Amino acid sequence: MPADALAELDLDAARAAVGAAGTLDELEDLRKRLVGKQSVAARVKQSIKDLPADRKPVVGKAVSEYTAAVTTLLDERHADLVPVEATGTALDLTLGGHGRMRGHLHLVTQCRRELEDVFVSLGYRVEEGPEVEDDWHNFEALNFPPGHPARAMQDTLYVNLGEPEQVLLRTHTSPVQVRVMETQKPPIYSVMPGRTYRNETLDARHSPVFHQIEGLAVDRGITFGDLAGTLEAFTSAYFGKQLQSRLIPSFFPFTEPSAEFSITCVFCDGAGCRVCSKTGWIELGGCGMVDPNVFRKVGIDPEEYSGFAFGFGLERMPMLRYGVEPIKTFFDNDIRFLTQY
Ligand code: DAH
């Protein structure tokens, strides 16, 4: 027997042929062809006695497994075809059956895609950048000079590569702004979602791994009013129109002026509760007008162009929309949580 005779015992082909048999006669012909006296299976079986001793059990086992499997398939098809031939139609008496669990997108991915859609409809592009960043993009180009106190607030996780403290896990999505401005000329309208990392202890609202969505608009004559209108547009698209928002002064090295964007607490409608620390407001992210120093670092003329930027926590949004807490719920991968959304 040729060494590859076993390859002729093709169970998939047999299954397809059995499934395609439409009458009992066809099925009986097939039975002869697949497992009858003249079949390939029979020939392989015949040849066993002439095989070297070590091949005999292997081929013997393969051929009897094949024959058993094909016989079962033929018998099952036979049982299906008998009522069809008896009544002329098939009567499907199957009960409910076994439901199959279908997968779906994670809540954070759903939120990211929803926001991307809002921004794409406003004419923005979606951009991405690396999660392992260098000091230049994560800090230096964003106007955080070495030793600046704002660096300490970022709880950076460094990667042990190259010069000490030069390679890191990005602490925010703002370095993608730098990458976009380094490679594109204004006008720029981009959103940059992605995963970010901080050396932070897990608590109800903080996690060492989380997501942000960054926004950047650079053009002639961009004003703070454009920023406020854009934030209003996208948060009301996500949370609904009844929402109220506010901007209060803040500080970030790469924007001037800078602001914090908050919405009225969705849990208490602004009355004050545990979730909003009795303030009635929940902060969604930071924003501001791009600092001229940042423009200079990437070779954009601040006399000609102005721009706004913002960075929002992505988990925050579905946390508020659906009342999900604590933040680690997003990363636990508990199927009972995931299937609710
Ligand atoms: N990157 C800041 C952070 O993670 C958030 C931020 C603030 C982003 C102001 C911005 C901005 O683009 O303009 O804390």
Tab-separated table of N, CA and C in Angstrom, residues 149-311:
chain	number	residue	atom	x	y	z
A	149	PRO	N	7.414	69.981	38.070
A	149	PRO	CA	6.562	69.277	39.043
A	149	PRO	C	5.375	68.545	38.400
A	150	ALA	N	4.913	69.029	37.245
A	150	ALA	CA	3.772	68.369	36.601
A	150	ALA	C	4.122	66.946	36.156
A	151	ARG	N	5.428	66.687	35.957
A	151	ARG	CA	5.832	65.321	35.594
A	151	ARG	C	5.538	64.354	36.723
A	152	ALA	N	5.819	64.805	37.938
A	152	ALA	CA	5.651	63.926	39.105
A	152	ALA	C	4.196	63.491	39.233
A	153	MET	N	3.282	64.362	38.804
A	153	MET	CA	1.863	64.033	38.936
A	153	MET	C	1.430	62.932	37.981
A	154	GLN	N	2.299	62.596	37.027
A	154	GLN	CA	1.872	61.628	36.007
A	154	GLN	C	2.148	60.173	36.392
A	155	ASP	N	2.811	59.928	37.535
A	155	ASP	CA	3.031	58.558	38.026
A	155	ASP	C	3.510	57.616	36.913
A	156	THR	N	4.615	58.005	36.294
A	156	THR	CA	5.073	57.298	35.096
A	156	THR	C	5.638	55.906	35.373
A	157	LEU	N	5.312	54.976	34.514
A	157	LEU	CA	5.921	53.641	34.541
A	157	LEU	C	6.986	53.614	33.449
A	158	TYR	N	8.237	53.429	33.849
A	158	TYR	CA	9.331	53.430	32.865
A	158	TYR	C	9.621	52.028	32.366
A	159	VAL	N	10.121	51.962	31.140
A	159	VAL	CA	10.510	50.681	30.546
A	159	VAL	C	12.031	50.615	30.590
A	160	ASN	N	12.549	49.460	30.979
A	160	ASN	CA	13.985	49.314	31.154
A	160	ASN	C	14.678	49.117	29.800
A	161	LEU	N	14.769	50.192	29.033
A	161	LEU	CA	15.345	50.131	27.685
A	161	LEU	C	16.124	51.421	27.448
A	162	GLY	N	17.239	51.316	26.779
A	162	GLY	CA	18.001	52.515	26.418
A	162	GLY	C	18.448	53.295	27.642
A	163	GLU	N	18.543	54.632	27.477
A	163	GLU	CA	18.934	55.509	28.579
A	163	GLU	C	17.901	55.408	29.702
A	164	PRO	N	18.338	55.553	30.969
A	164	PRO	CA	17.362	55.473	32.063
A	164	PRO	C	16.260	56.532	31.915
A	165	GLU	N	15.029	56.144	32.202
A	165	GLU	CA	13.867	57.041	32.195
A	165	GLU	C	13.659	57.772	30.861
A	166	GLN	N	14.009	57.118	29.757
A	166	GLN	CA	13.748	57.728	28.456
A	166	GLN	C	12.645	57.007	27.702
A	167	VAL	N	12.429	55.740	28.063
A	167	VAL	CA	11.374	54.962	27.404
A	167	VAL	C	10.337	54.633	28.466
A	168	LEU	N	9.064	54.827	28.133
A	168	LEU	CA	8.029	54.706	29.154
A	168	LEU	C	6.717	54.212	28.546
A	169	LEU	N	5.814	53.798	29.434
A	169	LEU	CA	4.450	53.502	28.982
A	169	LEU	C	3.722	54.842	28.998
A	170	ARG	N	3.135	55.237	27.896
A	170	ARG	CA	2.566	56.586	27.837
A	170	ARG	C	1.568	56.795	28.969
A	171	THR	N	1.658	57.971	29.581
A	171	THR	CA	0.795	58.262	30.727
A	171	THR	C	-0.500	58.931	30.289
A	172	HIS	N	-0.552	59.320	29.020
A	172	HIS	CA	-1.749	59.941	28.456
A	172	HIS	C	-1.702	59.798	26.940
A	173	THR	N	-2.792	60.178	26.265
A	173	THR	CA	-2.773	60.075	24.806
A	173	THR	C	-2.234	61.359	24.159
A	174	SER	N	-1.877	62.343	24.988
A	174	SER	CA	-1.377	63.612	24.428
A	174	SER	C	-0.143	63.459	23.532
A	175	PRO	N	0.779	62.481	23.780
A	175	PRO	CA	1.906	62.355	22.846
A	175	PRO	C	1.477	62.087	21.406
A	176	VAL	N	0.289	61.557	21.213
A	176	VAL	CA	-0.160	61.317	19.833
A	176	VAL	C	-0.402	62.659	19.123
A	177	GLN	N	-0.825	63.668	19.898
A	177	GLN	CA	-0.933	65.032	19.327
A	177	GLN	C	0.391	65.444	18.709
A	178	VAL	N	1.479	65.208	19.479
A	178	VAL	CA	2.811	65.619	19.005
A	178	VAL	C	3.144	64.878	17.712
A	179	ARG	N	2.882	63.552	17.713
A	179	ARG	CA	3.182	62.758	16.520
A	179	ARG	C	2.373	63.244	15.312
A	180	VAL	N	1.111	63.613	15.542
A	180	VAL	CA	0.278	64.105	14.433
A	180	VAL	C	0.836	65.433	13.926
A	181	MET	N	1.185	66.331	14.851
A	181	MET	CA	1.669	67.651	14.412
A	181	MET	C	3.054	67.568	13.769
A	182	GLU	N	3.857	66.561	14.167
A	182	GLU	CA	5.180	66.389	13.549
A	182	GLU	C	5.062	65.943	12.097
A	183	THR	N	3.984	65.222	11.798
A	183	THR	CA	3.910	64.596	10.470
A	183	THR	C	2.870	65.227	9.549
A	184	GLN	N	2.011	66.119	10.088
A	184	GLN	CA	0.984	66.712	9.233
A	184	GLN	C	1.013	68.227	9.328
A	185	LYS	N	0.551	68.833	8.263
A	185	LYS	CA	0.474	70.295	8.268
A	185	LYS	C	-0.959	70.706	8.596
A	186	PRO	N	-1.151	71.844	9.285
A	186	PRO	CA	-2.516	72.304	9.529
A	186	PRO	C	-3.202	72.593	8.189
A	187	PRO	N	-4.520	72.541	8.089
A	187	PRO	CA	-5.442	72.286	9.196
A	187	PRO	C	-5.424	70.827	9.667
A	188	ILE	N	-5.476	70.661	10.998
A	188	ILE	CA	-5.517	69.333	11.599
A	188	ILE	C	-6.776	69.231	12.455
A	189	TYR	N	-7.543	68.193	12.220
A	189	TYR	CA	-8.686	67.886	13.089
A	189	TYR	C	-8.623	66.391	13.359
A	190	SER	N	-8.143	66.023	14.545
A	190	SER	CA	-7.916	64.600	14.821
A	190	SER	C	-8.404	64.214	16.211
A	191	VAL	N	-8.881	62.963	16.333
A	191	VAL	CA	-9.083	62.366	17.664
A	191	VAL	C	-8.194	61.138	17.754
A	192	MET	N	-7.705	60.876	18.971
A	192	MET	CA	-6.689	59.852	19.170
A	192	MET	C	-7.025	59.018	20.396
A	193	PRO	N	-7.791	57.954	20.205
A	193	PRO	CA	-8.140	57.122	21.359
A	193	PRO	C	-7.040	56.103	21.640
A	194	GLY	N	-6.959	55.619	22.871
A	194	GLY	CA	-5.981	54.567	23.136
A	194	GLY	C	-5.791	54.276	24.606
A	195	ARG	N	-4.937	53.264	24.845
A	195	ARG	CA	-4.701	52.788	26.203
A	195	ARG	C	-3.554	53.564	26.833
A	196	THR	N	-3.667	53.841	28.107
A	196	THR	CA	-2.651	54.619	28.821
A	196	THR	C	-2.352	53.948	30.156
A	197	TYR	N	-1.195	54.298	30.738
A	197	TYR	CA	-0.726	53.574	31.941
A	197	TYR	C	-0.203	54.537	32.993
A	198	ARG	N	-0.517	54.254	34.244
A	198	ARG	CA	0.094	55.030	35.332
A	198	ARG	C	0.351	54.140	36.527
A	199	ASN	N	1.401	54.511	37.257
A	199	ASN	CA	1.761	53.748	38.447
A	199	ASN	C	0.810	54.147	39.576
A	200	GLU	N	-0.409	53.670	39.467
A	200	GLU	CA	-1.464	54.138	40.354
A	200	GLU	C	-2.098	52.948	41.053
A	201	THR	N	-2.486	53.135	42.305
A	201	THR	CA	-3.137	52.041	43.025
A	201	THR	C	-4.598	51.982	42.591
A	202	LEU	N	-5.051	50.756	42.434
A	202	LEU	CA	-6.435	50.567	42.008
A	202	LEU	C	-7.387	51.044	43.094
A	203	ASP	N	-8.335	51.915	42.729
A	203	ASP	CA	-9.429	52.220	43.662
A	203	ASP	C	-10.708	52.352	42.845
A	204	ALA	N	-11.768	52.900	43.444
A	204	ALA	CA	-13.061	52.883	42.752
A	204	ALA	C	-13.007	53.558	41.380
A	205	ARG	N	-12.204	54.643	41.272
A	205	ARG	CA	-12.206	55.368	39.997
A	205	ARG	C	-10.856	55.428	39.293
A	206	HIS	N	-9.814	54.789	39.876
A	206	HIS	CA	-8.495	54.811	39.239
A	206	HIS	C	-7.987	53.406	38.991
A	207	SER	N	-7.285	53.259	37.868
A	207	SER	CA	-6.719	51.958	37.538
A	207	SER	C	-5.367	52.208	36.877
A	208	PRO	N	-4.384	51.320	37.068
A	208	PRO	CA	-3.080	51.540	36.422
A	208	PRO	C	-3.148	51.454	34.897
A	209	VAL	N	-4.173	50.813	34.379
A	209	VAL	CA	-4.382	50.780	32.921
A	209	VAL	C	-5.752	51.373	32.660
A	210	PHE	N	-5.818	52.299	31.743
A	210	PHE	CA	-7.110	52.899	31.415
A	210	PHE	C	-7.029	53.433	29.987
A	211	HIS	N	-8.096	54.030	29.536
A	211	HIS	CA	-8.109	54.551	28.164
A	211	HIS	C	-8.433	56.043	28.171
A	212	GLN	N	-7.917	56.713	27.169
A	212	GLN	CA	-8.274	58.120	26.986
A	212	GLN	C	-8.649	58.354	25.525
A	213	ILE	N	-9.341	59.464	25.318
A	213	ILE	CA	-9.497	59.922	23.931
A	213	ILE	C	-9.019	61.369	23.882
A	214	GLU	N	-8.092	61.600	22.994
A	214	GLU	CA	-7.468	62.902	22.848
A	214	GLU	C	-8.084	63.584	21.632
A	215	GLY	N	-8.178	64.907	21.681
A	215	GLY	CA	-8.662	65.629	20.505
A	215	GLY	C	-7.719	66.775	20.201
A	216	LEU	N	-7.597	67.101	18.923
A	216	LEU	CA	-6.712	68.207	18.537
A	216	LEU	C	-7.273	68.888	17.292
A	217	ALA	N	-7.391	70.211	17.380
A	217	ALA	CA	-7.775	70.989	16.200
A	217	ALA	C	-6.757	72.107	16.041
A	218	VAL	N	-6.131	72.188	14.885
A	218	VAL	CA	-5.164	73.262	14.614
A	218	VAL	C	-5.528	73.888	13.271
A	219	ASP	N	-5.769	75.184	13.306
A	219	ASP	CA	-6.183	75.859	12.071
A	219	ASP	C	-5.964	77.355	12.269
A	220	ARG	N	-6.287	78.133	11.243
A	220	ARG	CA	-6.214	79.585	11.447
A	220	ARG	C	-7.465	80.013	12.208
A	221	GLY	N	-7.275	80.840	13.231
A	221	GLY	CA	-8.420	81.465	13.906
A	221	GLY	C	-9.228	80.566	14.817
A	222	ILE	N	-8.641	79.495	15.331
A	222	ILE	CA	-9.371	78.635	16.284
A	222	ILE	C	-9.434	79.348	17.644
A	223	THR	N	-10.614	79.337	18.264
A	223	THR	CA	-10.774	80.049	19.535
A	223	THR	C	-11.237	79.099	20.644
A	224	PHE	N	-11.215	79.627	21.857
A	224	PHE	CA	-11.708	78.865	23.000
A	224	PHE	C	-13.198	78.532	22.823
A	225	GLY	N	-13.910	79.408	22.139
A	225	GLY	CA	-15.338	79.156	21.868
A	225	GLY	C	-15.529	77.902	21.014
A	226	ASP	N	-14.604	77.676	20.070
A	226	ASP	CA	-14.689	76.459	19.242
A	226	ASP	C	-14.504	75.227	20.119
A	227	LEU	N	-13.562	75.339	21.073
A	227	LEU	CA	-13.318	74.229	21.991
A	227	LEU	C	-14.580	73.933	22.797
A	228	ALA	N	-15.153	74.970	23.390
A	228	ALA	CA	-16.332	74.772	24.240
A	228	ALA	C	-17.475	74.159	23.436
A	229	GLY	N	-17.676	74.664	22.218
A	229	GLY	CA	-18.776	74.148	21.382
A	229	GLY	C	-18.557	72.688	21.000
A	230	THR	N	-17.291	72.347	20.717
A	230	THR	CA	-16.985	70.962	20.311
A	230	THR	C	-17.215	69.996	21.475
A	231	LEU	N	-16.779	70.398	22.671
A	231	LEU	CA	-16.962	69.531	23.843
A	231	LEU	C	-18.447	69.327	24.140
A	232	GLU	N	-19.176	70.412	24.034
A	232	GLU	CA	-20.627	70.361	24.264
A	232	GLU	C	-21.277	69.397	23.269
A	233	ALA	N	-20.844	69.520	22.003
A	233	ALA	CA	-21.452	68.697	20.950
A	233	ALA	C	-21.189	67.215	21.211
A	234	PHE	N	-19.967	66.873	21.592
A	234	PHE	CA	-19.705	65.436	21.679
A	234	PHE	C	-20.223	64.833	22.968
A	235	THR	N	-20.220	65.627	24.062
A	235	THR	CA	-20.754	65.035	25.296
A	235	THR	C	-22.277	64.925	25.213
A	236	SER	N	-22.932	65.887	24.571
A	236	SER	CA	-24.389	65.715	24.497
A	236	SER	C	-24.769	64.624	23.500
A	237	ALA	N	-23.887	64.385	22.493
A	237	ALA	CA	-24.163	63.251	21.592
A	237	ALA	C	-24.065	61.938	22.373
A	238	TYR	N	-23.163	61.851	23.335
A	238	TYR	CA	-22.992	60.601	24.073
A	238	TYR	C	-23.987	60.465	25.230
A	239	PHE	N	-24.213	61.569	25.959
A	239	PHE	CA	-25.044	61.457	27.171
A	239	PHE	C	-26.484	61.906	26.968
A	240	GLY	N	-26.768	62.594	25.881
A	240	GLY	CA	-28.119	63.123	25.695
A	240	GLY	C	-28.136	64.620	25.970
A	241	LYS	N	-29.161	65.270	25.461
A	241	LYS	CA	-29.147	66.728	25.421
A	241	LYS	C	-29.394	67.407	26.766
A	242	GLN	N	-30.045	66.698	27.688
A	242	GLN	CA	-30.439	67.340	28.950
A	242	GLN	C	-29.247	67.713	29.833
A	243	LEU	N	-28.076	67.244	29.401
A	243	LEU	CA	-26.882	67.394	30.207
A	243	LEU	C	-26.373	68.844	30.287
A	244	GLN	N	-25.848	69.201	31.461
A	244	GLN	CA	-25.216	70.517	31.576
A	244	GLN	C	-23.733	70.340	31.778
A	245	SER	N	-22.945	71.231	31.219
A	245	SER	CA	-21.495	71.088	31.375
A	245	SER	C	-20.889	72.415	31.811
A	246	ARG	N	-19.659	72.343	32.326
A	246	ARG	CA	-18.973	73.585	32.691
A	246	ARG	C	-17.472	73.432	32.470
A	247	LEU	N	-16.838	74.566	32.231
A	247	LEU	CA	-15.379	74.605	32.097
A	247	LEU	C	-14.853	75.472	33.226
A	248	ILE	N	-13.915	74.936	33.995
A	248	ILE	CA	-13.321	75.777	35.035
A	248	ILE	C	-11.804	75.810	34.847
A	249	PRO	N	-11.165	76.921	35.250
A	249	PRO	CA	-9.740	77.077	34.991
A	249	PRO	C	-8.914	75.969	35.626
A	250	SER	N	-7.840	75.573	34.936
A	250	SER	CA	-6.981	74.511	35.438
A	250	SER	C	-5.570	74.764	34.912
A	251	PHE	N	-4.688	73.782	35.075
A	251	PHE	CA	-3.346	73.954	34.514
A	251	PHE	C	-2.843	72.672	33.858
A	252	PHE	N	-2.366	72.789	32.643
A	252	PHE	CA	-1.595	71.727	31.983
A	252	PHE	C	-0.443	72.422	31.270
A	253	PRO	N	0.753	71.839	31.273
A	253	PRO	CA	1.896	72.541	30.680
A	253	PRO	C	1.739	72.801	29.185
A	254	PHE	N	0.907	71.979	28.505
A	254	PHE	CA	0.855	72.071	27.037
A	254	PHE	C	-0.339	72.859	26.521
A	255	THR	N	-1.130	73.438	27.442
A	255	THR	CA	-2.234	74.293	26.992
A	255	THR	C	-2.247	75.585	27.799
A	256	GLU	N	-2.637	76.658	27.148
A	256	GLU	CA	-2.719	77.948	27.821
A	256	GLU	C	-3.743	78.817	27.109
A	257	PRO	N	-4.873	79.181	27.712
A	257	PRO	CA	-5.303	78.737	29.036
A	257	PRO	C	-5.733	77.268	29.032
A	258	SER	N	-5.806	76.700	30.241
A	258	SER	CA	-6.241	75.312	30.401
A	258	SER	C	-7.533	75.283	31.204
A	259	ALA	N	-8.285	74.204	31.001
A	259	ALA	CA	-9.554	74.092	31.740
A	259	ALA	C	-9.870	72.637	32.034
A	260	GLU	N	-10.752	72.461	33.008
A	260	GLU	CA	-11.297	71.134	33.295
A	260	GLU	C	-12.739	71.135	32.834
A	261	PHE	N	-13.118	70.054	32.183
A	261	PHE	CA	-14.488	69.960	31.674
A	261	PHE	C	-15.270	68.993	32.556
A	262	SER	N	-16.411	69.468	33.078
A	262	SER	CA	-17.241	68.602	33.930
A	262	SER	C	-18.676	68.615	33.439
A	263	ILE	N	-19.395	67.566	33.791
A	263	ILE	CA	-20.829	67.546	33.504
A	263	ILE	C	-21.585	67.411	34.826
A	264	THR	N	-22.862	67.787	34.820
A	264	THR	CA	-23.648	67.617	36.049
A	264	THR	C	-23.700	66.134	36.364
A	265	CYS	N	-23.612	65.819	37.642
A	265	CYS	CA	-23.561	64.420	38.066
A	265	CYS	C	-24.825	63.694	37.604
A	266	VAL	N	-24.616	62.618	36.873
A	266	VAL	CA	-25.767	61.893	36.328
A	266	VAL	C	-26.464	61.048	37.401
A	267	PHE	N	-25.787	60.857	38.535
A	267	PHE	CA	-26.389	60.026	39.582
A	267	PHE	C	-27.389	60.823	40.420
A	268	CYS	N	-27.099	62.137	40.612
A	268	CYS	CA	-27.976	62.928	41.494
A	268	CYS	C	-28.543	64.158	40.774
A	269	ASP	N	-28.313	64.255	39.442
A	269	ASP	CA	-28.774	65.412	38.679
A	269	ASP	C	-28.237	66.724	39.221
A	270	GLY	N	-27.076	66.701	39.797
A	270	GLY	CA	-26.451	67.939	40.261
A	270	GLY	C	-26.752	68.293	41.704
A	271	ALA	N	-27.553	67.466	42.376
A	271	ALA	CA	-27.917	67.793	43.761
A	271	ALA	C	-26.747	67.550	44.721
A	272	GLY	N	-25.822	66.667	44.359
A	272	GLY	CA	-24.698	66.332	45.251
A	272	GLY	C	-24.895	64.953	45.850
A	273	CYS	N	-23.937	64.056	45.631
A	273	CYS	CA	-24.058	62.693	46.166
A	273	CYS	C	-22.664	62.121	46.405
A	274	ARG	N	-22.616	60.848	46.779
A	274	ARG	CA	-21.337	60.203	47.090
A	274	ARG	C	-20.412	60.179	45.859
A	275	VAL	N	-21.007	59.848	44.708
A	275	VAL	CA	-20.183	59.681	43.502
A	275	VAL	C	-19.500	60.990	43.091
A	276	CYS	N	-20.209	62.115	43.219
A	276	CYS	CA	-19.615	63.396	42.792
A	276	CYS	C	-19.008	64.141	43.974
A	277	SER	N	-18.789	63.449	45.066
A	277	SER	CA	-18.244	64.056	46.299
A	277	SER	C	-19.039	65.293	46.688
A	278	LYS	N	-20.336	65.210	46.580
A	278	LYS	CA	-21.268	66.275	47.008
A	278	LYS	C	-21.134	67.581	46.223
A	279	THR	N	-20.431	67.552	45.077
A	279	THR	CA	-20.248	68.803	44.334
A	279	THR	C	-21.314	68.978	43.260
A	280	GLY	N	-21.971	67.896	42.869
A	280	GLY	CA	-22.954	67.986	41.792
A	280	GLY	C	-22.314	67.909	40.405
A	281	TRP	N	-20.958	67.893	40.343
A	281	TRP	CA	-20.260	67.868	39.056
A	281	TRP	C	-19.297	66.693	38.975
A	282	ILE	N	-19.126	66.150	37.792
A	282	ILE	CA	-18.149	65.080	37.598
A	282	ILE	C	-17.202	65.478	36.476
A	283	GLU	N	-15.902	65.408	36.763
A	283	GLU	CA	-14.913	65.844	35.782
A	283	GLU	C	-14.709	64.755	34.728
A	284	LEU	N	-14.756	65.173	33.468
A	284	LEU	CA	-14.544	64.203	32.385
A	284	LEU	C	-13.151	64.285	31.793
A	285	GLY	N	-12.529	65.474	31.870
A	285	GLY	CA	-11.184	65.560	31.305
A	285	GLY	C	-10.651	66.976	31.288
A	286	GLY	N	-9.444	67.093	30.731
A	286	GLY	CA	-8.788	68.390	30.648
A	286	GLY	C	-8.772	68.891	29.212
A	287	CYS	N	-8.564	70.211	29.081
A	287	CYS	CA	-8.556	70.781	27.729
A	287	CYS	C	-7.915	72.154	27.763
A	288	GLY	N	-7.771	72.752	26.631
A	288	GLY	CA	-7.234	74.105	26.580
A	288	GLY	C	-6.785	74.467	25.183
A	289	MET	N	-6.182	75.677	25.092
A	289	MET	CA	-5.647	76.134	23.812
A	289	MET	C	-4.180	75.704	23.736
A	290	VAL	N	-3.795	75.133	22.609
A	290	VAL	CA	-2.432	74.595	22.467
A	290	VAL	C	-1.403	75.696	22.775
A	291	ASP	N	-0.487	75.398	23.688
A	291	ASP	CA	0.528	76.369	24.099
A	291	ASP	C	1.461	76.666	22.916
A	292	PRO	N	1.791	77.954	22.689
A	292	PRO	CA	2.695	78.290	21.572
A	292	PRO	C	4.025	77.533	21.643
A	293	ASN	N	4.493	77.219	22.853
A	293	ASN	CA	5.750	76.454	22.981
A	293	ASN	C	5.638	75.087	22.316
A	294	VAL	N	4.471	74.465	22.427
A	294	VAL	CA	4.270	73.145	21.807
A	294	VAL	C	4.325	73.299	20.286
A	295	PHE	N	3.665	74.326	19.778
A	295	PHE	CA	3.701	74.561	18.321
A	295	PHE	C	5.141	74.732	17.842
A	296	ARG	N	5.932	75.479	18.606
A	296	ARG	CA	7.331	75.719	18.190
A	296	ARG	C	8.117	74.411	18.151
A	297	LYS	N	7.862	73.529	19.132
A	297	LYS	CA	8.613	72.261	19.183
A	297	LYS	C	8.343	71.392	17.954
A	298	VAL	N	7.147	71.513	17.394
A	298	VAL	CA	6.837	70.656	16.248
A	298	VAL	C	6.879	71.425	14.926
A	299	GLY	N	7.374	72.653	14.994
A	299	GLY	CA	7.568	73.409	13.757
A	299	GLY	C	6.294	73.992	13.151
A	300	ILE	N	5.322	74.328	13.995
A	300	ILE	CA	4.131	75.031	13.492
A	300	ILE	C	4.216	76.470	14.007
A	301	ASP	N	3.949	77.444	13.132
A	301	ASP	CA	4.108	78.843	13.506
A	301	ASP	C	2.919	79.315	14.357
A	302	PRO	N	3.159	79.629	15.654
A	302	PRO	CA	2.039	80.049	16.514
A	302	PRO	C	1.475	81.419	16.148
A	303	GLU	N	2.216	82.168	15.321
A	303	GLU	CA	1.665	83.453	14.868
A	303	GLU	C	0.602	83.234	13.805
A	304	GLU	N	0.742	82.126	13.094
A	304	GLU	CA	-0.196	81.870	11.994
A	304	GLU	C	-1.363	80.981	12.447
A	305	TYR	N	-1.039	80.018	13.291
A	305	TYR	CA	-2.068	79.029	13.673
A	305	TYR	C	-2.369	79.070	15.163
A	306	SER	N	-3.621	78.683	15.490
A	306	SER	CA	-3.953	78.428	16.889
A	306	SER	C	-4.692	77.099	16.919
A	307	GLY	N	-4.865	76.578	18.133
A	307	GLY	CA	-5.529	75.277	18.201
A	307	GLY	C	-6.037	74.980	19.583
A	308	PHE	N	-6.946	74.003	19.653
A	308	PHE	CA	-7.361	73.527	20.970
A	308	PHE	C	-7.087	72.042	21.076
A	309	ALA	N	-7.037	71.565	22.328
A	309	ALA	CA	-6.808	70.139	22.564
A	309	ALA	C	-7.627	69.724	23.771
A	310	PHE	N	-7.922	68.439	23.826
A	310	PHE	CA	-8.599	67.922	25.020
A	310	PHE	C	-8.237	66.461	25.200
A	311	GLY	N	-8.327	65.986	26.429
A	311	GLY	CA	-8.063	64.584	26.713
A	311	GLY	C	-9.043	64.105	27.766
